[in-house]
Coordinates of N, CA and C in Angstrom, one line a residue:
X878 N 0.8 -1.2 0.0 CA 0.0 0.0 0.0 C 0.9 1.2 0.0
X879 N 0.5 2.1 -1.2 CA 1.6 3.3 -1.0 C 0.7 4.3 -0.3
X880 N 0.6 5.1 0.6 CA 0.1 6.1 1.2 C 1.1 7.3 1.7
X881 N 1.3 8.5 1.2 CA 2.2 9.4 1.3 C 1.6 10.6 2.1
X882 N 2.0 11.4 2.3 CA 1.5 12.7 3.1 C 2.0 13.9 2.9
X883 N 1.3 14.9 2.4 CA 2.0 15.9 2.3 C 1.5 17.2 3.3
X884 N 2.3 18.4 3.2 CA 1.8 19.8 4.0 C 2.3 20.6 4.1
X885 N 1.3 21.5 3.8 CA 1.1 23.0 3.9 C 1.0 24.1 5.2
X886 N 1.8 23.0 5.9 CA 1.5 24.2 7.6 C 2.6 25.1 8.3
X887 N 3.6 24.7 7.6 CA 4.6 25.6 7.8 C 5.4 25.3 9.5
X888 N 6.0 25.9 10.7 CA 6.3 25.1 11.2 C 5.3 24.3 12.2
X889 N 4.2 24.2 11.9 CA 3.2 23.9 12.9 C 2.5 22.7 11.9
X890 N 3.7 22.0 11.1 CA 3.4 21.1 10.5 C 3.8 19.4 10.7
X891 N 3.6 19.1 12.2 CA 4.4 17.9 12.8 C 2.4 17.6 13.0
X892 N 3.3 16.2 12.4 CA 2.2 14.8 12.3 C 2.3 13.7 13.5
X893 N 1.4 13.5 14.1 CA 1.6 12.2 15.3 C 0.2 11.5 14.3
X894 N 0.8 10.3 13.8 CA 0.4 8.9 12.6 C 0.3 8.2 13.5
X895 N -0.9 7.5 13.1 CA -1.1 6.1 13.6 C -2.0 4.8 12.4
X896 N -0.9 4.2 11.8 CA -1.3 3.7 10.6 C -1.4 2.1 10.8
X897 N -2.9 1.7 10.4 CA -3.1 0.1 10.3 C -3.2 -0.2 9.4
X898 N -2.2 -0.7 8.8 CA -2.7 -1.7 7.2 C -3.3 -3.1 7.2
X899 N -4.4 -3.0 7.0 CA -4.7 -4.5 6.6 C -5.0 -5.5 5.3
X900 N -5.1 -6.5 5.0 CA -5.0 -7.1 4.0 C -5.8 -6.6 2.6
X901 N -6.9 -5.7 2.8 CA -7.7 -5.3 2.1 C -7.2 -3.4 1.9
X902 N -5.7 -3.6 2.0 CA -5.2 -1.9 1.9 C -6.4 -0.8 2.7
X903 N -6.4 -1.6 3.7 CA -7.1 -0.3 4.3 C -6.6 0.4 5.5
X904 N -6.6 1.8 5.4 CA -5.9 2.9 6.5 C -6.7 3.5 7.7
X905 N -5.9 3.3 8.8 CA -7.0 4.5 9.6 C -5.6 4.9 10.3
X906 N -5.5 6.5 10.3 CA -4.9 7.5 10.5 C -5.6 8.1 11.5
X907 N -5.2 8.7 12.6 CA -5.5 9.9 13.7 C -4.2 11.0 13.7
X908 N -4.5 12.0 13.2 CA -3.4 13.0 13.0 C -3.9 14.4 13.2
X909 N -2.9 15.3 13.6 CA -3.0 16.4 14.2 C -2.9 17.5 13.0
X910 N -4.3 18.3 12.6 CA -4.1 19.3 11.8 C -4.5 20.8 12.1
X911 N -3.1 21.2 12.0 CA -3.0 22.7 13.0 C -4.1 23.9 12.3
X912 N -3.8 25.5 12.8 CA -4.8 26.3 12.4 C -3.8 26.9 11.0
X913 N -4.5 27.1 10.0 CA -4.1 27.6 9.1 C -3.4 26.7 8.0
X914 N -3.7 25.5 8.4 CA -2.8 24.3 7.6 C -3.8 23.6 7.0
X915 N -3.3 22.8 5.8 CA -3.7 21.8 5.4 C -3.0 20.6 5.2
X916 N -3.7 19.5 5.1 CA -2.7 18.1 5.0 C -3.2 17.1 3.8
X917 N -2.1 16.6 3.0 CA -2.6 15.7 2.1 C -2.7 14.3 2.5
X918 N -3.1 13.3 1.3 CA -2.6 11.6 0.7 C -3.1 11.7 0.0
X919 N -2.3 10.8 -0.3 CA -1.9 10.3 -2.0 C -2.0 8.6 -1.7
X920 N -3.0 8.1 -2.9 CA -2.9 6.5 -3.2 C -3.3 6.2 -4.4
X921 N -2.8 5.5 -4.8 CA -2.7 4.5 -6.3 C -3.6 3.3 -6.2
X922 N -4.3 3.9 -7.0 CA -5.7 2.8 -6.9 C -5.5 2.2 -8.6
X923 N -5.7 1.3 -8.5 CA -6.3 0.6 -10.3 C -7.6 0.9 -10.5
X924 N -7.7 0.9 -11.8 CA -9.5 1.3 -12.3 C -10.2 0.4 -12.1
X925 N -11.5 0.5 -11.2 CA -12.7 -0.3 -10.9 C -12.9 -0.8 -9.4
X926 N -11.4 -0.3 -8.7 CA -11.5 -0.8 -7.6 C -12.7 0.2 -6.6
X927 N -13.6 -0.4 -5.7 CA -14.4 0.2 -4.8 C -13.7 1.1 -3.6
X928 N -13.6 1.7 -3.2 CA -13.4 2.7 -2.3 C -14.1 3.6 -1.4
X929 N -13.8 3.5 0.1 CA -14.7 4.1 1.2 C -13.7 5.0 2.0
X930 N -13.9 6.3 1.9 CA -13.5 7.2 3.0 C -14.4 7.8 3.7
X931 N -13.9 7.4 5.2 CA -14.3 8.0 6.0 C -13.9 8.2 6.6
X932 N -14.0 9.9 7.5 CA -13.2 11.0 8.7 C -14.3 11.6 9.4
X933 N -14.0 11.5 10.7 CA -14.4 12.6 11.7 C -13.7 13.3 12.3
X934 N -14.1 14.7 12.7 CA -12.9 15.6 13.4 C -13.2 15.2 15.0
X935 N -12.1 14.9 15.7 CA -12.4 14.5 17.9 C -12.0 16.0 18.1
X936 N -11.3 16.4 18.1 CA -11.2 17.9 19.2 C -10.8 19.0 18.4
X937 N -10.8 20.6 18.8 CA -10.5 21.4 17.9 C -11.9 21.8 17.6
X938 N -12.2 23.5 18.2 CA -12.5 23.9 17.9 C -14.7 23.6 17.7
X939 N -14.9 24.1 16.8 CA -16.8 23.4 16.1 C -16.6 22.1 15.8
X940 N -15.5 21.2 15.6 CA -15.1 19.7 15.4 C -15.4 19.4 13.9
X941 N -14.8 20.7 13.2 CA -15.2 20.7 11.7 C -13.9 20.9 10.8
X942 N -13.8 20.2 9.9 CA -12.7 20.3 9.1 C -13.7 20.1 7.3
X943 N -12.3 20.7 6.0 CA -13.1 20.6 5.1 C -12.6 19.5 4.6
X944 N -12.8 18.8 3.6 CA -12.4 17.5 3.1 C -12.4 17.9 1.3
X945 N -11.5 17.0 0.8 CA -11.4 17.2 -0.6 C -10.7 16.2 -1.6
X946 N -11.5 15.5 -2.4 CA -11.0 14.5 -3.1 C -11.1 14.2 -4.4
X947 N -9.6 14.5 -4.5 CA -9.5 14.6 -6.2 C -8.7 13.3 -6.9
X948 N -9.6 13.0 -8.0 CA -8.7 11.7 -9.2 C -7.3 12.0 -9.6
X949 N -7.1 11.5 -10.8 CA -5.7 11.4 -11.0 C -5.4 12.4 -12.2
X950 N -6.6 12.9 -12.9 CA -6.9 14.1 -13.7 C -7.3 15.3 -12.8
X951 N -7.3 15.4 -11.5 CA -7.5 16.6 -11.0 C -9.4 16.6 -10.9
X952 N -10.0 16.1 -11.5 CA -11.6 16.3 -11.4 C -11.1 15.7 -9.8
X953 N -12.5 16.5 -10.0 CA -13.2 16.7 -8.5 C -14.4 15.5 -8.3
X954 N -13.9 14.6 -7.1 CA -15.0 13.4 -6.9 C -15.8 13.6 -5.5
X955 N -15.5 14.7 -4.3 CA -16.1 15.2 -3.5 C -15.2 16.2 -2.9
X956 N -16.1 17.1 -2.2 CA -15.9 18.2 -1.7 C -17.0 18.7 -0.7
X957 N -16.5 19.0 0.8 CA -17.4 19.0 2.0 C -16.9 20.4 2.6
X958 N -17.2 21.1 2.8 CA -16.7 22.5 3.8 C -17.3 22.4 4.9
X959 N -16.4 22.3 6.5 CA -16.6 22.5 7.6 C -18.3 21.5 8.1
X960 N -17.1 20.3 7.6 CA -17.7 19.1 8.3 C -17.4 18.3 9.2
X961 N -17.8 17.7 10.7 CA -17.3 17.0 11.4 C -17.1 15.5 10.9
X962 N -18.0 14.9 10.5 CA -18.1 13.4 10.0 C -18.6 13.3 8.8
X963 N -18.1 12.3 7.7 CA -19.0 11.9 7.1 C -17.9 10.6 6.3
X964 N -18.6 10.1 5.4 CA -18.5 9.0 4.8 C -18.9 8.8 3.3
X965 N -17.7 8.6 2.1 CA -18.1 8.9 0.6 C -17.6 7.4 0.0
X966 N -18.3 6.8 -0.9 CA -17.9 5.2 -1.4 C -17.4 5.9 -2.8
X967 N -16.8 5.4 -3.7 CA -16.9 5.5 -5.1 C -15.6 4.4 -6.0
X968 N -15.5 4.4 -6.7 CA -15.2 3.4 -8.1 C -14.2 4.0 -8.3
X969 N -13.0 3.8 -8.4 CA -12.0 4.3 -8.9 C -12.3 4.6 -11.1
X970 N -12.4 5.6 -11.2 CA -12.7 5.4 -12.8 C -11.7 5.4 -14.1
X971 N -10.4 5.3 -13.2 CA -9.0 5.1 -14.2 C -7.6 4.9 -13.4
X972 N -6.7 4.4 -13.6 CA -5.7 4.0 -13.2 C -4.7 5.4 -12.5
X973 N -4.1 5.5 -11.4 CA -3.4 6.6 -11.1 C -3.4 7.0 -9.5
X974 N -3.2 8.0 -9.1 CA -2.8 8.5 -7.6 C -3.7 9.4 -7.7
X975 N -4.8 9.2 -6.7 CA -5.8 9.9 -6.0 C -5.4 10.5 -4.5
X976 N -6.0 11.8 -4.9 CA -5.3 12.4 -3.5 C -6.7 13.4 -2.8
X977 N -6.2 12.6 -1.5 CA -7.4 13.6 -0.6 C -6.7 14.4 0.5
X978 N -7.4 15.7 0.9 CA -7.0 16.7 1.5 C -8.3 16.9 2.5
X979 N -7.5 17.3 3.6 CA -8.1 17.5 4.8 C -7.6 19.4 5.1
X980 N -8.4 20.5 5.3 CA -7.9 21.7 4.8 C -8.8 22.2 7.0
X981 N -7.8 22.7 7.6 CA -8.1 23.9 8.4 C -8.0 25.2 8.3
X982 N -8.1 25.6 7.0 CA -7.2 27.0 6.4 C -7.9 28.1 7.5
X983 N -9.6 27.5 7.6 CA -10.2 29.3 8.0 C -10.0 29.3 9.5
X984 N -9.7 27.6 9.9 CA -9.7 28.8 11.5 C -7.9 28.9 11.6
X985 N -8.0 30.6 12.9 CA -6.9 31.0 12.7 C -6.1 30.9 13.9
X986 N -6.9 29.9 14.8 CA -5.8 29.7 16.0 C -6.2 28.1 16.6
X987 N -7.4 27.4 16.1 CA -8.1 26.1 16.3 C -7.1 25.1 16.4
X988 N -6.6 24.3 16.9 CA -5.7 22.9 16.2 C -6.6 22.2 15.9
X989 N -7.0 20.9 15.1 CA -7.9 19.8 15.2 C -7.6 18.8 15.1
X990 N -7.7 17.5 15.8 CA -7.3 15.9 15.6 C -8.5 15.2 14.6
X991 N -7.9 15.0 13.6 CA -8.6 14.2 12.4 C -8.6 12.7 12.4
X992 N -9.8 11.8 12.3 CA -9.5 10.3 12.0 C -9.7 10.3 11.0
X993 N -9.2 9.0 10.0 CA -9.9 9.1 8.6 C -9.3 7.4 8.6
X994 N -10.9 6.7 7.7 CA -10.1 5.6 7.6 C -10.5 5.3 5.8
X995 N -9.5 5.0 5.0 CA -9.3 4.7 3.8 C -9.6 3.5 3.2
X996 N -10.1 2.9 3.0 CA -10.7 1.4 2.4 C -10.3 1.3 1.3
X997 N -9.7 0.8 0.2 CA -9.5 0.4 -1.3 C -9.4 -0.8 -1.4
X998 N -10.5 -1.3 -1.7 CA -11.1 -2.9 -2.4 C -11.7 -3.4 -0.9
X999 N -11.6 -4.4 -1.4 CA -12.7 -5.5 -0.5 C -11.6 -6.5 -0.3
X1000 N -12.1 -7.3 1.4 CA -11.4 -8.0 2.0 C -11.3 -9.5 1.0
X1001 N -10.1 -10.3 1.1 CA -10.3 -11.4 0.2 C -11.0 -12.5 0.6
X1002 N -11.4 -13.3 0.1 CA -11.7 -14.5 1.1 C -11.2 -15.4 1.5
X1003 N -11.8 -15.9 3.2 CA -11.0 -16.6 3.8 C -10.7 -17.8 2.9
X1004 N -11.4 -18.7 2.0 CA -11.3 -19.8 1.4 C -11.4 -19.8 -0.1
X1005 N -10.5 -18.7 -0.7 CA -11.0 -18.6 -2.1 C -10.6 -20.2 -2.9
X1006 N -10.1 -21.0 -2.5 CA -10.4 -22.3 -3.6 C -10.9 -23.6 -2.9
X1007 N -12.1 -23.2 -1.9 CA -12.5 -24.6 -1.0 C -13.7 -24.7 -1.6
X1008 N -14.6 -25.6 -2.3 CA -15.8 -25.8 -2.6 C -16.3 -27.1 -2.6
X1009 N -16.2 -27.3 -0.9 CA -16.4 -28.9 -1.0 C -17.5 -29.1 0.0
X1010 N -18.9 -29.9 -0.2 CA -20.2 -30.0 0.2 C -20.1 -31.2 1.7
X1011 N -19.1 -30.6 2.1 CA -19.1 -31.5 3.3 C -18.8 -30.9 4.5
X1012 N -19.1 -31.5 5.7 CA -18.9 -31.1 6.5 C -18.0 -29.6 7.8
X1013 N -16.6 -30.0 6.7 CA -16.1 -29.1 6.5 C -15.8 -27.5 6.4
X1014 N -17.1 -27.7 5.1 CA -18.1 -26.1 4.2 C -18.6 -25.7 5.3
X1015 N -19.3 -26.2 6.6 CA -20.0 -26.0 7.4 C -19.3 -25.3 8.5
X1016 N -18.3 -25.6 8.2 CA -17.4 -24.9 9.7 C -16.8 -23.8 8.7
X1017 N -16.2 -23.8 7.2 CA -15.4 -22.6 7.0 C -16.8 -21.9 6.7
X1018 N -18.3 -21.8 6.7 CA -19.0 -21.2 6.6 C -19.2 -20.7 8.1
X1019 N -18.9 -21.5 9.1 CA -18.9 -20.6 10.5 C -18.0 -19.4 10.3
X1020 N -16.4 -20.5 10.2 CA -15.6 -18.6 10.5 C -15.9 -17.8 9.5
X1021 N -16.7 -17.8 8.1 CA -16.8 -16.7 7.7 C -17.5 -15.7 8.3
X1022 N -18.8 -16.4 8.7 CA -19.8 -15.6 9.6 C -18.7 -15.3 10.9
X1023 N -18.1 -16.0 11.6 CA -17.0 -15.2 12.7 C -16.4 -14.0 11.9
X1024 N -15.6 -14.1 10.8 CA -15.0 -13.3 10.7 C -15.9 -11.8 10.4
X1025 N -16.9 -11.8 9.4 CA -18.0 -10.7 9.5 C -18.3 -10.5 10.7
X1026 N -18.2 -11.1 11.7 CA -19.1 -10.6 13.0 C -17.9 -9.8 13.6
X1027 N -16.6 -10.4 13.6 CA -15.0 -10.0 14.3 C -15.0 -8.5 13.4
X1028 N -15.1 -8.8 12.2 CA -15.0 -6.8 11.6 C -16.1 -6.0 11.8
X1029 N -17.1 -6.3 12.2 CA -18.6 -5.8 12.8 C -18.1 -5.0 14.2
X1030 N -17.4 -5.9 14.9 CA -17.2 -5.3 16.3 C -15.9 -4.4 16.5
X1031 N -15.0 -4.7 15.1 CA -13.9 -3.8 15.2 C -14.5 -2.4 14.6
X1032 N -15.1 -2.4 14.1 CA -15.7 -0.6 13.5 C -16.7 -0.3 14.8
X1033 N -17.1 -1.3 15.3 CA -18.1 -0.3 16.6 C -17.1 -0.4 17.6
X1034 N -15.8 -0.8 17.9 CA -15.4 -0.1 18.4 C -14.7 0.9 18.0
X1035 N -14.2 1.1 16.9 CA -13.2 2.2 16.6 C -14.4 3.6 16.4
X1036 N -15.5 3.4 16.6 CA -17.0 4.4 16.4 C -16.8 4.9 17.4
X1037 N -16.6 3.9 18.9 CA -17.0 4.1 20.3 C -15.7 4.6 20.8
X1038 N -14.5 4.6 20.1 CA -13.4 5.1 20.8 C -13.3 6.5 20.6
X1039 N -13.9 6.1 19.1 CA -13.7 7.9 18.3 C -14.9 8.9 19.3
X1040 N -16.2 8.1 19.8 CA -17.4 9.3 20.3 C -16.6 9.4 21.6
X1041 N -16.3 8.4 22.5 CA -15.7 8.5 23.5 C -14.4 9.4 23.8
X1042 N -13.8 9.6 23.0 CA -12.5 10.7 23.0 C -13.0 11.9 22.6
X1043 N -13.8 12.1 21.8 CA -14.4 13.3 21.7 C -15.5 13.9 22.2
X1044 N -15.9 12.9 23.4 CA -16.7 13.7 24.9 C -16.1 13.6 25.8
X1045 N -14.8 12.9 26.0 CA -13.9 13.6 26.9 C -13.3 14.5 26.8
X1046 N -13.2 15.0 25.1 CA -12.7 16.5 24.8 C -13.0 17.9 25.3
X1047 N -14.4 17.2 25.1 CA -15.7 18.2 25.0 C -15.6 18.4 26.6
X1048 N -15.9 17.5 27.6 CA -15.9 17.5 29.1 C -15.0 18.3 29.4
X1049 N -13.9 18.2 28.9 CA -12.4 18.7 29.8 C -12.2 20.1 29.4
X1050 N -13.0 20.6 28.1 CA -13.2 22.2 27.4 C -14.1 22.2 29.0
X1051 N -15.0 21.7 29.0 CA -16.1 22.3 29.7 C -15.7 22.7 31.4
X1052 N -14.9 21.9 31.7 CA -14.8 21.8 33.0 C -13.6 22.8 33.3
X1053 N -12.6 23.1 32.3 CA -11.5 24.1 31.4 C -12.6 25.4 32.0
X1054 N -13.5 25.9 31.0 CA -14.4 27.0 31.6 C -14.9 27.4 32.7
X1055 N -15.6 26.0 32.9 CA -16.0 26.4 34.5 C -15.2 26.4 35.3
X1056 N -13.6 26.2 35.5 CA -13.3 26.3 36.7 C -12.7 27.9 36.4
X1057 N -12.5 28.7 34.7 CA -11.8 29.7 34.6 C -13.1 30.7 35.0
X1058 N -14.4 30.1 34.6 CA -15.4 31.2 35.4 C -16.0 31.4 36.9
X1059 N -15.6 30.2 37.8 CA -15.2 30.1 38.9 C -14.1 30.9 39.7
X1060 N -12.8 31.1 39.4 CA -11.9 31.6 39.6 C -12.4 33.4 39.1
X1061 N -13.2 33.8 38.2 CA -13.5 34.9 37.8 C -14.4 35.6 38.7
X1062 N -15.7 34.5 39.2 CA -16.2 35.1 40.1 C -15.8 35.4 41.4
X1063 N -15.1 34.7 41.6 CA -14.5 34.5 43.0 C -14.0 36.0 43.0
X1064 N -13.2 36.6 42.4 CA -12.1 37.4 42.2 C -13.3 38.6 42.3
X1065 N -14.2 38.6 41.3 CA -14.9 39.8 41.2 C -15.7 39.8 43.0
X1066 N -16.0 38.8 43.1 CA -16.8 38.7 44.8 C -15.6 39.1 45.9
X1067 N -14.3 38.9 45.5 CA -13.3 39.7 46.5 C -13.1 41.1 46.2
X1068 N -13.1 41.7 45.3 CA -13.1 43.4 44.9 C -14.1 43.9 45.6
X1069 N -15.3 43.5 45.0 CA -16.1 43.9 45.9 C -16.5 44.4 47.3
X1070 N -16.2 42.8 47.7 CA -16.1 43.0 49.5 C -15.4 43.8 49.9
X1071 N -14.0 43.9 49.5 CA -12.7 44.8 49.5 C -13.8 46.7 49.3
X1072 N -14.4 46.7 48.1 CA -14.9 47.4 47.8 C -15.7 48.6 48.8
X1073 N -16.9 47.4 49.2 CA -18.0 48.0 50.4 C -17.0 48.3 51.7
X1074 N -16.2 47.4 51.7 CA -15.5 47.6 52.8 C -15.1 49.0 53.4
X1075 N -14.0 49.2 52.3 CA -13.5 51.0 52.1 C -14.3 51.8 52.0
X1076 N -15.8 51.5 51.1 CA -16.8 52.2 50.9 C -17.7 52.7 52.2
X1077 N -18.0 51.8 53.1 CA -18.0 51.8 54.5 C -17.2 52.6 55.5
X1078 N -16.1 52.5 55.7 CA -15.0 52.8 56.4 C -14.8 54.7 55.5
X1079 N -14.9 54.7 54.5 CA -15.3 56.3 54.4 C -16.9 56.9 54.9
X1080 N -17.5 56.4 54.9 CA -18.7 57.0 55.6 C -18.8 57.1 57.2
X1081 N -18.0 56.3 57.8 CA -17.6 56.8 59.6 C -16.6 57.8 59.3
X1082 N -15.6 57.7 58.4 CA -14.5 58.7 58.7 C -15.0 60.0 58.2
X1083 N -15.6 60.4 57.3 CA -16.6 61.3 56.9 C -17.5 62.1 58.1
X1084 N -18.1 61.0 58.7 CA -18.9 61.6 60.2 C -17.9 61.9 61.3
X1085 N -16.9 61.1 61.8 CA -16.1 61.6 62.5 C -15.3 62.7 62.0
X1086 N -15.0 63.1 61.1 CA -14.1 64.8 60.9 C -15.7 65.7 60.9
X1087 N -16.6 65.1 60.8 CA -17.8 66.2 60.7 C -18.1 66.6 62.4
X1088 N -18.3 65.7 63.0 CA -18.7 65.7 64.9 C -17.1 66.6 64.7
X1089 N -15.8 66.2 64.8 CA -15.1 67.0 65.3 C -14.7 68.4 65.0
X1090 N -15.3 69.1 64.1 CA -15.2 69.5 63.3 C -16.3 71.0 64.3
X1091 N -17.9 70.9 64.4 CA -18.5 71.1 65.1 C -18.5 71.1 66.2
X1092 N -17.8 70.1 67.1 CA -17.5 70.0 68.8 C -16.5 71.6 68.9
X1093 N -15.1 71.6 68.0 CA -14.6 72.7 68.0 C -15.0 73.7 67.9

């Protein structure tokens, strides 16, 4: 599987990758894309092969990034602006390097962590030359059904890791606020006090130069 990377972020362009290749060339990346930056890949697909991308943005900002994916002539096969998730299938329609971009150009101080997992073709089969009506068929017809059910449970979790990290993002923004608007109140409720205080303490000292003032 060739998968390359390129970018446009200048020094705020360091990548933390995390790449699974499996038998059926397929990728899933979690990578860091800064404010003002954009990030490529590049892959070499043959004509007719099926293909599924899909990315969600976990932290950063509205949790929106743009997406853009172009063939090997430059046409344009989709294009999404300031999207959190989504998911695009299509046919490769000619031989060559297809490249998709993930763009945070508009925001100007956001960072965002992107997942994206890349599918090209379909998994092989477990038994492509067994066709034998016996007993046997009966069991590699089990682990096929195991194995659909084993890739069933590996995308709900990688679903569950991805919602899960991005409500603990969300929590630790939130809890981030409240303790900075806690600390705000506090401060404004000590001025204050401080405030009445002095504000007080001039209204006796006011009356006392007034009584002494008169007594004389």
């Amino acid at each position: 599987m060739l998968l390359r990377g390129s970018r446009t972020a200048g020094p705020w362009g360091r990548l933390t990758l995390l790449l699974v290749a499996c038998a059926a060339r397929a990728s899933e990346i979690t990578f860091e894309l800064p404010d003002n930056a954009k990030q490529c890949f590049y892959e070499e697909i043959v004509q007719g092969t099926k293909c599924t991308l899909e990315f969600q943005v976990i932290t950063g900002g509205h949790y929106d990034v743009d997406c853009r994916l172009e063939g090997p002539d430059g046409a344009v096969l989709y294009k999404e602006m300031k999207k959190q998730y989504d998911s695009f299938t299509f046919t490769a329609f000619r031989n060559g390097t297809y490249k998709f971009c993930f763009s945070n150009e508009f925001s100007t101080f956001t960072h965002k962590t992107v997942y994206f997992d890349f599918q090209v073709g379909e998994d092989p089969p477990l038994f492509p030359s067994e066709n034998r009506a016996t007993a046997l068929t009966q069991m590699e017809s089990a682990c096929v059904s195991i194995h659909e059910a084993v890739k069933s449970a590996i995308d709900y979790q990688t679903h569950f890791r991805l919602r899960e990290a991005q409500g603990r993002s969300r929590a630790e923004d939130l809890n981030t606020r409240v303790a900075y608007w806690s600390i705000g109140e506090a401060i404004i409720l000590l001025v204050v006090s401080i405030g009445q205080v002095f504000l007080l303490k001039s209204f006796f000292s006011d009356k006392r130069t007034t009584t002494t003032r008169v007594g004389s």
